[in-house]
Amino acid sequence: MRRLLGALLALAMMAGAACGGGGGGGNPLEQSAATVNGEKIPADDIREELTAFKETAEYKQLVEQQGADAISRQFEQVTLARLARRAVLVPVAEDMGIEVSDEEIDQQLEQVKAQLPSEEAFDKALEERGFTLGEVKDLFHDQLIEQKLQQKVTADSGPTEGRLREEYAADPAAFDETHYQHILVKKESTAKDLSAQLQKAPDGKVDSLFPQLAKKLSEDPSAAENGGDLGFLPAGQLVPEFEEAAAKLDMGEVSAPVQTEFGFHVIRVTGRRSLSFEEARPQLEQALGASEGEAAWMSFVKKAYEDADVEINPRFGELDLDTQQIVNPGAESVPGSEAPEE
């Protein structure tokens, strides 16, 4: 899980109690922020989370930028969207036999704790947001079950052979690669001296001299191990000034100093190659697999919402099926409008 600590702190501010009941007859939305398949998401749950959020430094910073009404409105909508998403997707995952074990939840919890200086610091972070350990575990349960659901949905969504070949044929030059060496220094005068020294060296000497100088003088932290050898890289991996200068070099030629945001580079190109379709296949599969997997997942989630009976109290906004977010219905919506009375 990326940036576990940040995710915990951010979601802790937005997480509410699980969908629950609530008495009263008549219109079920009168006392609820929403209903999902007949299960209520109480408006009080969202109000309680908003009250807790207002005690945080994040809230105060955002209020200074956007105003209290706008931030409160956005918080309510984000919180409601999260609770509705849980109510829609968790039952779908469970129906597909997806489970999350206590051990998996504990493992995620330990990864978060490992990013804090102590157990006490973790406890304090929860206390400041009014969270119990059990509530945090529930949060991780929901995150993990959705991750597993996404993995299951996208497992067979990879690109076809024809799609891979079509993508390769559309721009074969996108799979050209260049083998670079470089030495990075802070001063232009140093770069000039290095460039002159390497340019004057006999051709057979440069192959050994360049890595020696890189290990000794380069500011690039990796140079101590790789001798300034960056390997084969496709276009777009390095800053434009570097790549533009390297593109003008003949094979084995040493450049004059090239300035970038990192300092001054002495560059040498030692190889150029064009990947065949088979050589480019792993890159194509990764790129297209990610995009097609994301498309399959988004389609699945949208269908799950369409199949569910989701009703949003209009005082909170309306559901955007494409993004699964709660949004203001139109320009006349007033940020910070009151939540429904109970």
GROMACS .gro file of C-alpha atoms in nm:
model
  342
    1MET     CA    1   0.000   0.000   0.000
    2ARG     CA    2   0.147   0.328  -0.112
    3ARG     CA    3   0.222   0.586   0.152
    4LEU     CA    4   0.052   0.389   0.423
    5LEU     CA    5   0.097   0.649   0.691
    6GLY     CA    6  -0.042   0.927   0.476
    7ALA     CA    7  -0.333   0.708   0.375
    8LEU     CA    8  -0.413   0.630   0.737
    9LEU     CA    9  -0.408   0.990   0.848
   10ALA     CA   10  -0.608   1.112   0.550
   11LEU     CA   11  -0.867   0.839   0.563
   12ALA     CA   12  -0.890   0.860   0.939
   13MET     CA   13  -1.026   1.209   0.897
   14MET     CA   14  -1.283   1.091   0.648
   15ALA     CA   15  -1.383   0.750   0.776
   16GLY     CA   16  -1.723   0.714   0.936
   17ALA     CA   17  -1.906   0.441   1.117
   18ALA     CA   18  -2.032   0.149   0.911
   19CYS     CA   19  -2.372   0.177   0.751
   20GLY     CA   20  -2.631   0.127   1.022
   21GLY     CA   21  -2.995   0.136   1.102
   22GLY     CA   22  -3.188   0.412   1.263
   23GLY     CA   23  -3.545   0.430   1.366
   24GLY     CA   24  -3.833   0.618   1.226
   25GLY     CA   25  -4.084   0.555   0.951
   26GLY     CA   26  -4.170   0.745   0.639
   27ASN     CA   27  -3.906   0.846   0.388
   28PRO     CA   28  -3.583   0.663   0.484
   29LEU     CA   29  -3.378   0.961   0.367
   30GLU     CA   30  -3.535   1.194   0.623
   31GLN     CA   31  -3.290   1.075   0.888
   32SER     CA   32  -3.013   0.951   0.660
   33ALA     CA   33  -2.746   1.090   0.435
   34ALA     CA   34  -2.808   0.800   0.198
   35THR     CA   35  -2.941   0.448   0.169
   36VAL     CA   36  -2.772   0.164  -0.018
   37ASN     CA   37  -2.987  -0.140  -0.089
   38GLY     CA   38  -3.212  -0.029   0.194
   39GLU     CA   39  -2.930   0.010   0.447
   40LYS     CA   40  -2.905   0.357   0.596
   41ILE     CA   41  -2.598   0.576   0.621
   42PRO     CA   42  -2.697   0.799   0.913
   43ALA     CA   43  -2.642   1.171   0.872
   44ASP     CA   44  -2.523   1.181   1.232
   45ASP     CA   45  -2.223   0.964   1.141
   46ILE     CA   46  -2.107   1.224   0.892
   47ARG     CA   47  -2.170   1.512   1.131
   48GLU     CA   48  -1.961   1.339   1.398
   49GLU     CA   49  -1.672   1.293   1.157
   50LEU     CA   50  -1.698   1.656   1.050
   51THR     CA   51  -1.689   1.767   1.412
   52ALA     CA   52  -1.372   1.563   1.469
   53PHE     CA   53  -1.218   1.694   1.147
   54LYS     CA   54  -1.272   2.053   1.258
   55GLU     CA   55  -1.030   1.993   1.546
   56THR     CA   56  -0.741   1.906   1.315
   57ALA     CA   57  -0.467   2.129   1.178
   58GLU     CA   58  -0.555   2.016   0.826
   59TYR     CA   59  -0.904   2.164   0.859
   60LYS     CA   60  -0.773   2.498   0.982
   61GLN     CA   61  -0.526   2.521   0.694
   62LEU     CA   62  -0.791   2.441   0.435
   63VAL     CA   63  -1.036   2.689   0.585
   64GLU     CA   64  -0.780   2.966   0.543
   65GLN     CA   65  -0.758   2.881   0.172
   66GLN     CA   66  -1.120   2.806   0.082
   67GLY     CA   67  -1.347   2.904   0.371
   68ALA     CA   68  -1.528   2.700   0.634
   69ASP     CA   69  -1.852   2.641   0.442
   70ALA     CA   70  -1.679   2.508   0.131
   71ILE     CA   71  -1.449   2.277   0.327
   72SER     CA   72  -1.731   2.142   0.542
   73ARG     CA   73  -1.941   2.074   0.234
   74GLN     CA   74  -1.654   1.899   0.056
   75PHE     CA   75  -1.573   1.691   0.363
   76GLU     CA   76  -1.933   1.575   0.399
   77GLN     CA   77  -1.949   1.477   0.033
   78VAL     CA   78  -1.616   1.291   0.036
   79THR     CA   79  -1.711   1.108   0.355
   80LEU     CA   80  -2.052   1.011   0.220
   81ALA     CA   81  -1.898   0.892  -0.107
   82ARG     CA   82  -1.659   0.668   0.085
   83LEU     CA   83  -1.932   0.517   0.299
   84ALA     CA   84  -2.154   0.459  -0.004
   85ARG     CA   85  -1.864   0.294  -0.189
   86ARG     CA   86  -1.811   0.058   0.102
   87ALA     CA   87  -2.179  -0.029   0.112
   88VAL     CA   88  -2.181  -0.103  -0.261
   89LEU     CA   89  -1.852  -0.289  -0.310
   90VAL     CA   90  -1.793  -0.487   0.009
   91PRO     CA   91  -2.107  -0.703  -0.034
   92VAL     CA   92  -2.017  -0.761  -0.400
   93ALA     CA   93  -1.669  -0.877  -0.298
   94GLU     CA   94  -1.807  -1.105  -0.029
   95ASP     CA   95  -2.053  -1.258  -0.278
   96MET     CA   96  -1.752  -1.339  -0.499
   97GLY     CA   97  -1.587  -1.522  -0.212
   98ILE     CA   98  -1.329  -1.256  -0.134
   99GLU     CA   99  -1.214  -1.244   0.226
  100VAL     CA  100  -0.957  -1.053   0.430
  101SER     CA  101  -0.790  -1.228   0.722
  102ASP     CA  102  -0.700  -1.077   1.057
  103GLU     CA  103  -0.337  -1.150   0.974
  104GLU     CA  104  -0.353  -0.938   0.658
  105ILE     CA  105  -0.506  -0.649   0.849
  106ASP     CA  106  -0.244  -0.676   1.122
  107GLN     CA  107   0.031  -0.677   0.860
  108GLN     CA  108  -0.095  -0.348   0.715
  109LEU     CA  109  -0.121  -0.205   1.063
  110GLU     CA  110   0.238  -0.297   1.141
  111GLN     CA  111   0.358  -0.129   0.822
  112VAL     CA  112   0.193   0.192   0.935
  113LYS     CA  113   0.338   0.168   1.284
  114ALA     CA  114   0.684   0.110   1.136
  115GLN     CA  115   0.672   0.457   0.981
  116LEU     CA  116   0.620   0.620   1.319
  117PRO     CA  117   0.891   0.663   1.583
  118SER     CA  118   0.710   0.462   1.849
  119GLU     CA  119   0.393   0.282   1.952
  120GLU     CA  120   0.308   0.586   2.161
  121ALA     CA  121   0.325   0.810   1.853
  122PHE     CA  122   0.082   0.580   1.674
  123ASP     CA  123  -0.158   0.583   1.968
  124LYS     CA  124  -0.138   0.962   1.983
  125ALA     CA  125  -0.216   0.992   1.611
  126LEU     CA  126  -0.532   0.788   1.661
  127GLU     CA  127  -0.631   0.972   1.977
  128GLU     CA  128  -0.598   1.311   1.809
  129ARG     CA  129  -0.854   1.200   1.551
  130GLY     CA  130  -1.084   1.022   1.795
  131PHE     CA  131  -1.016   0.682   1.641
  132THR     CA  132  -1.003   0.345   1.811
  133LEU     CA  133  -0.777   0.062   1.701
  134GLY     CA  134  -1.082  -0.139   1.603
  135GLU     CA  135  -1.204   0.136   1.373
  136VAL     CA  136  -0.864   0.154   1.206
  137LYS     CA  137  -0.871  -0.221   1.148
  138ASP     CA  138  -1.216  -0.187   0.993
  139LEU     CA  139  -1.075   0.077   0.762
  140PHE     CA  140  -0.793  -0.151   0.651
  141HIS     CA  141  -1.040  -0.435   0.602
  142ASP     CA  142  -1.237  -0.225   0.354
  143GLN     CA  143  -0.925  -0.113   0.170
  144LEU     CA  144  -0.786  -0.464   0.140
  145ILE     CA  145  -1.112  -0.621   0.029
  146GLU     CA  146  -1.147  -0.362  -0.248
  147GLN     CA  147  -0.787  -0.423  -0.357
  148LYS     CA  148  -0.856  -0.796  -0.382
  149LEU     CA  149  -1.177  -0.733  -0.570
  150GLN     CA  150  -0.993  -0.515  -0.820
  151GLN     CA  151  -0.724  -0.779  -0.868
  152LYS     CA  152  -0.987  -1.044  -0.936
  153VAL     CA  153  -1.181  -0.826  -1.179
  154THR     CA  154  -0.872  -0.724  -1.378
  155ALA     CA  155  -0.692  -1.061  -1.375
  156ASP     CA  156  -0.804  -1.149  -1.728
  157SER     CA  157  -0.816  -0.800  -1.877
  158GLY     CA  158  -0.475  -0.801  -2.046
  159PRO     CA  159  -0.430  -0.680  -2.404
  160THR     CA  160  -0.458  -0.919  -2.698
  161GLU     CA  161  -0.169  -1.002  -2.931
  162GLY     CA  162  -0.328  -0.788  -3.199
  163ARG     CA  163  -0.361  -0.492  -2.965
  164LEU     CA  164   0.005  -0.521  -2.866
  165ARG     CA  165   0.122  -0.528  -3.227
  166GLU     CA  166  -0.105  -0.238  -3.318
  167GLU     CA  167   0.043  -0.026  -3.041
  168TYR     CA  168   0.399  -0.114  -3.144
  169ALA     CA  169   0.337  -0.041  -3.513
  170ALA     CA  170   0.183   0.297  -3.432
  171ASP     CA  171   0.518   0.434  -3.310
  172PRO     CA  172   0.818   0.199  -3.332
  173ALA     CA  173   1.053   0.489  -3.254
  174ALA     CA  174   0.903   0.503  -2.906
  175PHE     CA  175   1.103   0.189  -2.835
  176ASP     CA  176   1.441   0.331  -2.935
  177GLU     CA  177   1.692   0.334  -2.650
  178THR     CA  178   2.024   0.507  -2.587
  179HIS     CA  179   2.311   0.390  -2.367
  180TYR     CA  180   2.445   0.684  -2.166
  181GLN     CA  181   2.746   0.758  -1.949
  182HIS     CA  182   2.770   1.083  -1.755
  183ILE     CA  183   2.968   1.270  -1.494
  184LEU     CA  184   2.780   1.529  -1.288
  185VAL     CA  185   2.964   1.818  -1.118
  186LYS     CA  186   2.861   2.145  -0.958
  187LYS     CA  187   3.101   2.383  -1.134
  188GLU     CA  188   3.114   2.451  -1.507
  189SER     CA  189   3.491   2.493  -1.489
  190THR     CA  190   3.527   2.141  -1.351
  191ALA     CA  191   3.303   2.005  -1.625
  192LYS     CA  192   3.511   2.182  -1.890
  193ASP     CA  193   3.831   2.031  -1.754
  194LEU     CA  194   3.679   1.682  -1.749
  195SER     CA  195   3.539   1.718  -2.099
  196ALA     CA  196   3.874   1.835  -2.234
  197GLN     CA  197   4.061   1.555  -2.060
  198LEU     CA  198   3.830   1.288  -2.200
  199GLN     CA  199   3.820   1.436  -2.549
  200LYS     CA  200   4.200   1.437  -2.568
  201ALA     CA  201   4.235   1.080  -2.443
  202PRO     CA  202   4.303   0.806  -2.700
  203ASP     CA  203   3.990   0.618  -2.807
  204GLY     CA  204   4.096   0.300  -2.634
  205LYS     CA  205   4.165   0.489  -2.312
  206VAL     CA  206   3.825   0.660  -2.276
  207ASP     CA  207   3.640   0.336  -2.201
  208SER     CA  208   3.837   0.293  -1.878
  209LEU     CA  209   3.905   0.660  -1.798
  210PHE     CA  210   3.541   0.773  -1.803
  211PRO     CA  211   3.420   0.540  -1.522
  212GLN     CA  212   3.734   0.614  -1.319
  213LEU     CA  213   3.666   0.988  -1.327
  214ALA     CA  214   3.294   0.935  -1.263
  215LYS     CA  215   3.359   0.728  -0.951
  216LYS     CA  216   3.606   0.984  -0.823
  217LEU     CA  217   3.435   1.314  -0.908
  218SER     CA  218   3.068   1.270  -1.000
  219GLU     CA  219   2.799   1.417  -0.774
  220ASP     CA  220   2.557   1.148  -0.891
  221PRO     CA  221   2.516   0.918  -0.586
  222SER     CA  222   2.501   0.610  -0.807
  223ALA     CA  223   2.834   0.685  -0.978
  224ALA     CA  224   3.037   0.525  -0.700
  225GLU     CA  225   2.893   0.190  -0.805
  226ASN     CA  226   2.812   0.226  -1.174
  227GLY     CA  227   3.094   0.459  -1.283
  228GLY     CA  228   2.845   0.696  -1.441
  229ASP     CA  229   2.691   0.423  -1.659
  230LEU     CA  230   2.316   0.485  -1.688
  231GLY     CA  231   2.255   0.187  -1.915
  232PHE     CA  232   2.006   0.180  -2.201
  233LEU     CA  233   1.713   0.418  -2.151
  234PRO     CA  234   1.414   0.511  -2.368
  235ALA     CA  235   1.343   0.874  -2.453
  236GLY     CA  236   1.179   1.078  -2.182
  237GLN     CA  237   1.357   0.920  -1.887
  238LEU     CA  238   1.607   1.205  -1.841
  239VAL     CA  239   1.571   1.583  -1.835
  240PRO     CA  240   1.525   1.738  -2.183
  241GLU     CA  241   1.854   1.931  -2.184
  242PHE     CA  242   2.046   1.609  -2.123
  243GLU     CA  243   1.867   1.408  -2.392
  244GLU     CA  244   1.882   1.688  -2.650
  245ALA     CA  245   2.259   1.722  -2.608
  246ALA     CA  246   2.311   1.346  -2.617
  247ALA     CA  247   2.108   1.311  -2.937
  248LYS     CA  248   2.366   1.525  -3.120
  249LEU     CA  249   2.661   1.307  -3.018
  250ASP     CA  250   2.822   1.044  -3.235
  251MET     CA  251   2.881   0.703  -3.083
  252GLY     CA  252   3.162   0.726  -2.828
  253GLU     CA  253   3.184   1.106  -2.850
  254VAL     CA  254   3.225   1.307  -2.527
  255SER     CA  255   3.012   1.620  -2.492
  256ALA     CA  256   3.098   1.970  -2.384
  257PRO     CA  257   2.946   2.063  -2.045
  258VAL     CA  258   2.565   2.042  -2.045
  259GLN     CA  259   2.380   2.238  -1.779
  260THR     CA  260   2.060   2.105  -1.621
  261GLU     CA  261   1.879   2.170  -1.295
  262PHE     CA  262   2.115   1.918  -1.131
  263GLY     CA  263   2.443   2.081  -1.231
  264PHE     CA  264   2.684   2.034  -1.521
  265HIS     CA  265   2.708   1.703  -1.706
  266VAL     CA  266   2.975   1.552  -1.924
  267ILE     CA  267   2.790   1.301  -2.142
  268ARG     CA  268   2.901   1.010  -2.357
  269VAL     CA  269   2.678   0.789  -2.573
  270THR     CA  270   2.804   0.433  -2.602
  271GLY     CA  271   2.513   0.264  -2.778
  272ARG     CA  272   2.183   0.307  -2.959
  273ARG     CA  273   1.930   0.038  -3.038
  274SER     CA  274   1.574  -0.012  -3.158
  275LEU     CA  275   1.375  -0.277  -2.974
  276SER     CA  276   1.200  -0.537  -3.185
  277PHE     CA  277   0.836  -0.615  -3.113
  278GLU     CA  278   0.932  -0.915  -2.900
  279GLU     CA  279   1.189  -0.710  -2.709
  280ALA     CA  280   0.930  -0.437  -2.651
  281ARG     CA  281   0.657  -0.684  -2.552
  282PRO     CA  282   0.711  -0.657  -2.172
  283GLN     CA  283   0.683  -0.276  -2.189
  284LEU     CA  284   0.373  -0.298  -2.408
  285GLU     CA  285   0.207  -0.553  -2.184
  286GLN     CA  286   0.276  -0.344  -1.877
  287ALA     CA  287   0.153  -0.018  -2.028
  288LEU     CA  288  -0.155  -0.156  -2.201
  289GLY     CA  289  -0.231  -0.399  -1.922
  290ALA     CA  290  -0.245  -0.115  -1.673
  291SER     CA  291  -0.471   0.102  -1.886
  292GLU     CA  292  -0.703  -0.180  -1.990
  293GLY     CA  293  -0.712  -0.314  -1.636
  294GLU     CA  294  -0.810   0.028  -1.508
  295ALA     CA  295  -1.082   0.053  -1.772
  296ALA     CA  296  -1.217  -0.290  -1.677
  297TRP     CA  297  -1.219  -0.195  -1.309
  298MET     CA  298  -1.394   0.136  -1.366
  299SER     CA  299  -1.657  -0.037  -1.579
  300PHE     CA  300  -1.710  -0.301  -1.309
  301VAL     CA  301  -1.750  -0.043  -1.034
  302LYS     CA  302  -1.994   0.165  -1.237
  303LYS     CA  303  -2.203  -0.147  -1.309
  304ALA     CA  304  -2.202  -0.234  -0.937
  305TYR     CA  305  -2.340   0.110  -0.855
  306GLU     CA  306  -2.601   0.082  -1.131
  307ASP     CA  307  -2.713  -0.257  -0.997
  308ALA     CA  308  -2.730  -0.130  -0.639
  309ASP     CA  309  -3.018   0.077  -0.506
  310VAL     CA  310  -2.831   0.393  -0.405
  311GLU     CA  311  -3.028   0.695  -0.288
  312ILE     CA  312  -2.849   1.012  -0.181
  313ASN     CA  313  -3.019   1.273   0.035
  314PRO     CA  314  -3.030   1.574  -0.200
  315ARG     CA  315  -2.914   1.801   0.081
  316PHE     CA  316  -2.571   1.640   0.045
  317GLY     CA  317  -2.570   1.653  -0.335
  318GLU     CA  318  -2.613   1.382  -0.595
  319LEU     CA  319  -2.422   1.074  -0.705
  320ASP     CA  320  -2.204   1.099  -1.016
  321LEU     CA  321  -2.205   0.742  -1.146
  322ASP     CA  322  -1.894   0.793  -1.360
  323THR     CA  323  -1.673   0.900  -1.068
  324GLN     CA  324  -1.876   0.758  -0.777
  325GLN     CA  325  -1.841   1.094  -0.603
  326ILE     CA  326  -2.108   1.307  -0.439
  327VAL     CA  327  -2.131   1.635  -0.627
  328ASN     CA  328  -2.335   1.952  -0.610
  329PRO     CA  329  -2.632   1.918  -0.848
  330GLY     CA  330  -2.583   2.258  -1.013
  331ALA     CA  331  -2.461   2.612  -0.990
  332GLU     CA  332  -2.737   2.697  -0.746
  333SER     CA  333  -2.596   2.458  -0.485
  334VAL     CA  334  -2.460   2.644  -0.188
  335PRO     CA  335  -2.135   2.509  -0.040
  336GLY     CA  336  -2.191   2.447   0.327
  337SER     CA  337  -2.565   2.396   0.300
  338GLU     CA  338  -2.710   2.237   0.609
  339ALA     CA  339  -2.712   1.862   0.656
  340PRO     CA  340  -3.060   1.713   0.704
  341GLU     CA  341  -3.224   1.757   1.041
  342GLU     CA  342  -3.295   1.444   1.241
   0.00000   0.00000   0.00000
